[in-house]
mmCIF file of C-alpha atoms in Angstrom:
data_model
loop_
_atom_site.group_PDB
_atom_site.id
_atom_site.type_symbol
_atom_site.label_atom_id
_atom_site.label_comp_id
_atom_site.label_asym_id
_atom_site.label_seq_id
_atom_site.Cartn_x
_atom_site.Cartn_y
_atom_site.Cartn_z
ATOM 1 C CA MET A 30 102.285 98.548 123.339
ATOM 2 C CA THR A 31 101.374 97.637 119.761
ATOM 3 C CA THR A 32 101.064 100.469 117.255
ATOM 4 C CA ASN A 33 99.349 100.603 113.884
ATOM 5 C CA ALA A 34 102.758 100.381 112.217
ATOM 6 C CA ASP A 35 103.483 97.167 114.144
ATOM 7 C CA ILE A 36 100.171 95.660 113.038
ATOM 8 C CA ALA A 37 100.693 96.747 109.424
ATOM 9 C CA THR A 38 104.025 94.924 109.207
ATOM 10 C CA LYS A 39 102.922 91.879 111.194
ATOM 11 C CA THR A 40 103.398 88.565 109.457
ATOM 12 C CA PHE A 41 101.626 85.366 110.299
ATOM 13 C CA ASP A 42 103.967 82.460 109.764
ATOM 14 C CA GLY A 43 102.202 79.355 108.579
ATOM 15 C CA PRO A 44 103.508 75.892 107.869
ATOM 16 C CA SER A 45 104.824 76.726 104.415
ATOM 17 C CA SER A 46 104.020 80.345 103.665
ATOM 18 C CA ARG A 47 104.220 83.827 105.022
ATOM 19 C CA LEU A 48 100.898 85.600 105.421
ATOM 20 C CA THR A 49 100.950 89.380 105.653
ATOM 21 C CA LEU A 50 98.245 91.898 106.374
ATOM 22 C CA ASN A 51 98.793 93.359 102.911
ATOM 23 C CA GLY A 52 98.279 89.918 101.355
ATOM 24 C CA VAL A 53 95.110 89.336 103.363
ATOM 25 C CA LEU A 54 93.760 92.740 102.344
ATOM 26 C CA TRP A 55 94.531 92.156 98.657
ATOM 27 C CA SER A 56 92.866 88.740 98.768
ATOM 28 C CA LEU A 57 89.756 90.149 100.415
ATOM 29 C CA GLN A 58 89.677 93.120 98.041
ATOM 30 C CA ALA A 59 89.776 90.772 95.032
ATOM 31 C CA LEU A 60 87.120 88.390 96.387
ATOM 32 C CA TRP A 61 84.789 91.090 97.649
ATOM 33 C CA GLY A 62 85.357 93.192 94.538
ATOM 34 C CA LEU A 63 84.352 90.328 92.242
ATOM 35 C CA PHE A 64 81.398 89.404 94.458
ATOM 36 C CA PHE A 65 79.979 92.913 94.659
ATOM 37 C CA ALA A 66 80.596 93.650 90.986
ATOM 38 C CA GLY A 67 78.743 90.469 89.995
ATOM 39 C CA SER A 68 75.935 90.888 92.478
ATOM 40 C CA GLY A 69 75.491 94.515 91.534
ATOM 41 C CA PHE A 70 75.501 93.752 87.827
ATOM 42 C CA GLY A 71 72.579 91.377 88.363
ATOM 43 C CA LYS A 72 70.638 94.224 89.946
ATOM 44 C CA VAL A 73 71.610 96.642 87.164
ATOM 45 C CA LEU A 74 70.136 94.215 84.631
ATOM 46 C CA LEU A 75 66.770 94.664 86.330
ATOM 47 C CA TYR A 76 66.423 97.969 84.460
ATOM 48 C CA ASP A 77 64.753 95.703 81.868
ATOM 49 C CA ASN A 78 61.038 95.592 82.723
ATOM 50 C CA ALA A 79 60.654 91.921 81.779
ATOM 51 C CA LEU A 80 63.557 90.888 84.039
ATOM 52 C CA TYR A 81 62.245 93.105 86.849
ATOM 53 C CA ALA A 82 58.782 91.540 86.566
ATOM 54 C CA ALA A 83 60.226 88.024 86.833
ATOM 55 C CA ALA A 84 62.834 88.775 89.520
ATOM 56 C CA PRO A 85 60.615 88.478 92.639
ATOM 57 C CA ARG A 86 60.116 84.780 91.862
ATOM 58 C CA ALA A 87 63.858 84.302 92.408
ATOM 59 C CA VAL A 88 64.498 86.939 95.099
ATOM 60 C CA ALA A 89 61.469 87.744 97.244
ATOM 61 C CA TRP A 90 62.613 91.134 98.536
ATOM 62 C CA TYR A 91 62.764 92.571 95.008
ATOM 63 C CA ALA A 92 58.959 92.827 95.108
ATOM 64 C CA ALA A 93 59.216 95.319 97.999
ATOM 65 C CA VAL A 94 61.691 97.673 96.308
ATOM 66 C CA PRO A 95 61.033 100.010 93.370
ATOM 67 C CA GLN A 96 62.864 99.138 90.167
ATOM 68 C CA PRO A 97 64.975 102.362 90.070
ATOM 69 C CA LEU A 98 66.198 101.735 93.623
ATOM 70 C CA ILE A 99 67.275 98.177 92.805
ATOM 71 C CA VAL A 100 69.166 99.440 89.741
ATOM 72 C CA PHE A 101 70.769 102.215 91.838
ATOM 73 C CA ILE A 102 71.870 99.681 94.471
ATOM 74 C CA GLY A 103 73.332 97.602 91.650
ATOM 75 C CA VAL A 104 75.308 100.543 90.270
ATOM 76 C CA VAL A 105 76.624 101.290 93.770
ATOM 77 C CA GLU A 106 77.713 97.668 94.198
ATOM 78 C CA VAL A 107 79.403 97.461 90.769
ATOM 79 C CA LEU A 108 81.307 100.706 91.331
ATOM 80 C CA GLY A 109 82.148 99.703 94.899
ATOM 81 C CA GLY A 110 83.403 96.301 93.776
ATOM 82 C CA LEU A 111 85.620 97.835 91.108
ATOM 83 C CA GLY A 112 86.677 100.514 93.598
ATOM 84 C CA LEU A 113 87.994 97.843 95.956
ATOM 85 C CA ILE A 114 90.486 96.747 93.326
ATOM 86 C CA LEU A 115 91.344 99.272 90.631
ATOM 87 C CA PRO A 116 92.445 102.428 92.516
ATOM 88 C CA ALA A 117 94.828 100.460 94.730
ATOM 89 C CA MET A 118 96.065 98.369 91.821
ATOM 90 C CA THR A 119 96.791 101.284 89.512
ATOM 91 C CA GLY A 120 98.089 103.573 92.248
ATOM 92 C CA VAL A 121 95.805 106.301 90.886
ATOM 93 C CA ARG A 122 93.773 107.754 93.735
ATOM 94 C CA PRO A 123 94.286 104.722 96.016
ATOM 95 C CA LYS A 124 92.432 106.553 98.791
ATOM 96 C CA LEU A 125 89.263 105.681 96.867
ATOM 97 C CA THR A 126 89.676 102.027 97.875
ATOM 98 C CA PRO A 127 88.838 102.518 101.578
ATOM 99 C CA LEU A 128 86.016 104.853 100.547
ATOM 100 C CA ALA A 129 84.588 102.170 98.267
ATOM 101 C CA ALA A 130 84.870 99.638 101.092
ATOM 102 C CA ALA A 131 83.148 102.023 103.514
ATOM 103 C CA GLY A 132 80.348 102.588 101.007
ATOM 104 C CA LEU A 133 79.846 98.851 100.627
ATOM 105 C CA ALA A 134 79.868 98.385 104.406
ATOM 106 C CA LEU A 135 77.179 101.053 104.719
ATOM 107 C CA THR A 136 75.169 99.398 101.941
ATOM 108 C CA MET A 137 75.281 96.099 103.838
ATOM 109 C CA ILE A 138 74.260 97.755 107.115
ATOM 110 C CA LEU A 139 71.266 99.297 105.357
ATOM 111 C CA ALA A 140 70.453 95.946 103.742
ATOM 112 C CA ALA A 141 70.561 94.216 107.138
ATOM 113 C CA GLY A 142 68.194 96.842 108.553
ATOM 114 C CA PHE A 143 65.848 96.385 105.593
ATOM 115 C CA HIS A 144 65.783 92.605 106.060
ATOM 116 C CA LEU A 145 65.308 93.010 109.822
ATOM 117 C CA ILE A 146 62.245 95.194 109.277
ATOM 118 C CA ARG A 147 60.832 92.663 106.786
ATOM 119 C CA GLY A 148 61.466 89.754 109.145
ATOM 120 C CA GLU A 149 63.912 88.115 106.722
ATOM 121 C CA TYR A 150 66.267 87.044 109.485
ATOM 122 C CA GLY A 151 68.019 84.417 107.383
ATOM 123 C CA LEU A 152 69.492 87.090 105.094
ATOM 124 C CA ILE A 153 70.977 89.244 107.855
ATOM 125 C CA PRO A 154 74.083 87.129 108.657
ATOM 126 C CA ALA A 155 75.285 87.374 105.048
ATOM 127 C CA ASN A 156 74.822 91.155 105.130
ATOM 128 C CA LEU A 157 76.785 91.375 108.377
ATOM 129 C CA VAL A 158 79.659 89.220 107.109
ATOM 130 C CA LEU A 159 79.874 91.106 103.799
ATOM 131 C CA GLY A 160 79.672 94.457 105.602
ATOM 132 C CA GLY A 161 82.107 93.403 108.329
ATOM 133 C CA VAL A 162 84.772 92.378 105.845
ATOM 134 C CA ALA A 163 84.198 95.592 103.876
ATOM 135 C CA ALA A 164 84.680 97.520 107.145
ATOM 136 C CA PHE A 165 87.899 95.556 107.783
ATOM 137 C CA ILE A 166 89.146 96.530 104.314
ATOM 138 C CA THR A 167 88.233 100.151 105.092
ATOM 139 C CA VAL A 168 90.315 100.183 108.271
ATOM 140 C CA GLY A 169 93.109 98.153 106.726
ATOM 141 C CA ARG A 170 93.527 100.368 103.672
ATOM 142 C CA ARG A 171 92.891 103.647 105.477
ATOM 143 C CA THR A 172 95.086 103.281 108.553
ATOM 144 C CA LEU A 173 96.864 99.944 108.911
ATOM 145 C CA ARG A 174 98.245 99.315 105.417
ATOM 146 C CA PRO A 175 97.367 102.129 103.005
ATOM 147 C CA THR A 176 98.280 101.700 99.365
ATOM 148 C CA PRO A 177 100.708 104.417 98.247
ATOM 149 C CA ALA A 178 99.875 106.628 95.284
ATOM 150 C CA ALA A 179 101.929 105.934 92.183
ATOM 151 C CA ALA A 180 102.203 107.033 88.592
ATOM 152 C CA LEU A 181 100.103 105.067 86.152
ATOM 153 C CA THR A 182 102.522 102.951 84.155
ATOM 154 C CA THR A 183 101.810 100.837 81.100
ATOM 155 C CA PRO A 184 102.173 97.548 83.036
ATOM 156 C CA ARG A 185 99.758 98.747 85.736
ATOM 157 C CA LEU A 186 97.286 99.902 83.100
ATOM 158 C CA LEU A 187 97.491 96.566 81.267
ATOM 159 C CA TRP A 188 97.141 94.648 84.521
ATOM 160 C CA SER A 189 94.056 96.719 85.420
ATOM 161 C CA LEU A 190 92.525 96.095 82.002
ATOM 162 C CA ALA A 191 93.173 92.383 82.510
ATOM 163 C CA VAL A 192 91.382 92.565 85.871
ATOM 164 C CA LEU A 193 88.425 94.265 84.189
ATOM 165 C CA ALA A 194 88.367 91.536 81.526
ATOM 166 C CA VAL A 195 88.488 88.794 84.169
ATOM 167 C CA THR A 196 85.728 90.540 86.112
ATOM 168 C CA ALA A 197 83.602 90.653 82.979
ATOM 169 C CA LEU A 198 84.249 86.996 82.166
ATOM 170 C CA LEU A 199 83.797 85.679 85.706
ATOM 171 C CA THR A 200 80.916 87.841 86.869
ATOM 172 C CA PHE A 201 79.205 89.973 84.243
ATOM 173 C CA VAL A 202 78.881 87.425 81.421
ATOM 174 C CA PRO A 203 77.596 84.534 83.581
ATOM 175 C CA THR A 204 75.205 86.850 85.424
ATOM 176 C CA TRP A 205 73.869 88.290 82.184
ATOM 177 C CA TYR A 206 73.495 84.839 80.613
ATOM 178 C CA THR A 207 71.741 83.365 83.643
ATOM 179 C CA MET A 208 69.336 86.262 84.001
ATOM 180 C CA THR A 209 68.430 86.473 80.324
ATOM 181 C CA HIS A 210 68.236 82.738 79.562
ATOM 182 C CA ALA A 211 67.002 81.094 82.763
ATOM 183 C CA GLN A 212 63.375 80.629 83.661
ATOM 184 C CA PHE A 213 62.642 81.883 87.169
#
């Protein structure tokens, strides 16, 4: 009989590397964290009335959602994306990481339901994949391979600040530039 402890320490031997559940979780946390932070930041920028007015030409469903709700969804996604990475990385309140993942999974379930009601069937698979991986991160970091709490050290703080800088450079800056300089 396989237990959670057995699964948590399971390694998957590949041709030239050793793949662990912890490594898979960290990779997914980084990718999903950057994706949600960037996607959410684009929605947060829609607080600007001119951007909000132009947005439905690029994303049709924006026309069906009030501006404050889009901005709120964006804030949730930015915080969730950062929550996938920073609490586990710093060791400060690492139990927030599975909560962030669960919140993002719920957001994607609600998004899939919204698109189902609107008949936008082509958008639902992306919501299900994004939500499914977020649910996997939830289970992985809550029960299978939780991140232990640790004291915040200077190296961890600097590493976290570097992650925030990379997030800004890879997601926030390009999103801001595209949305404020592109013609929809």
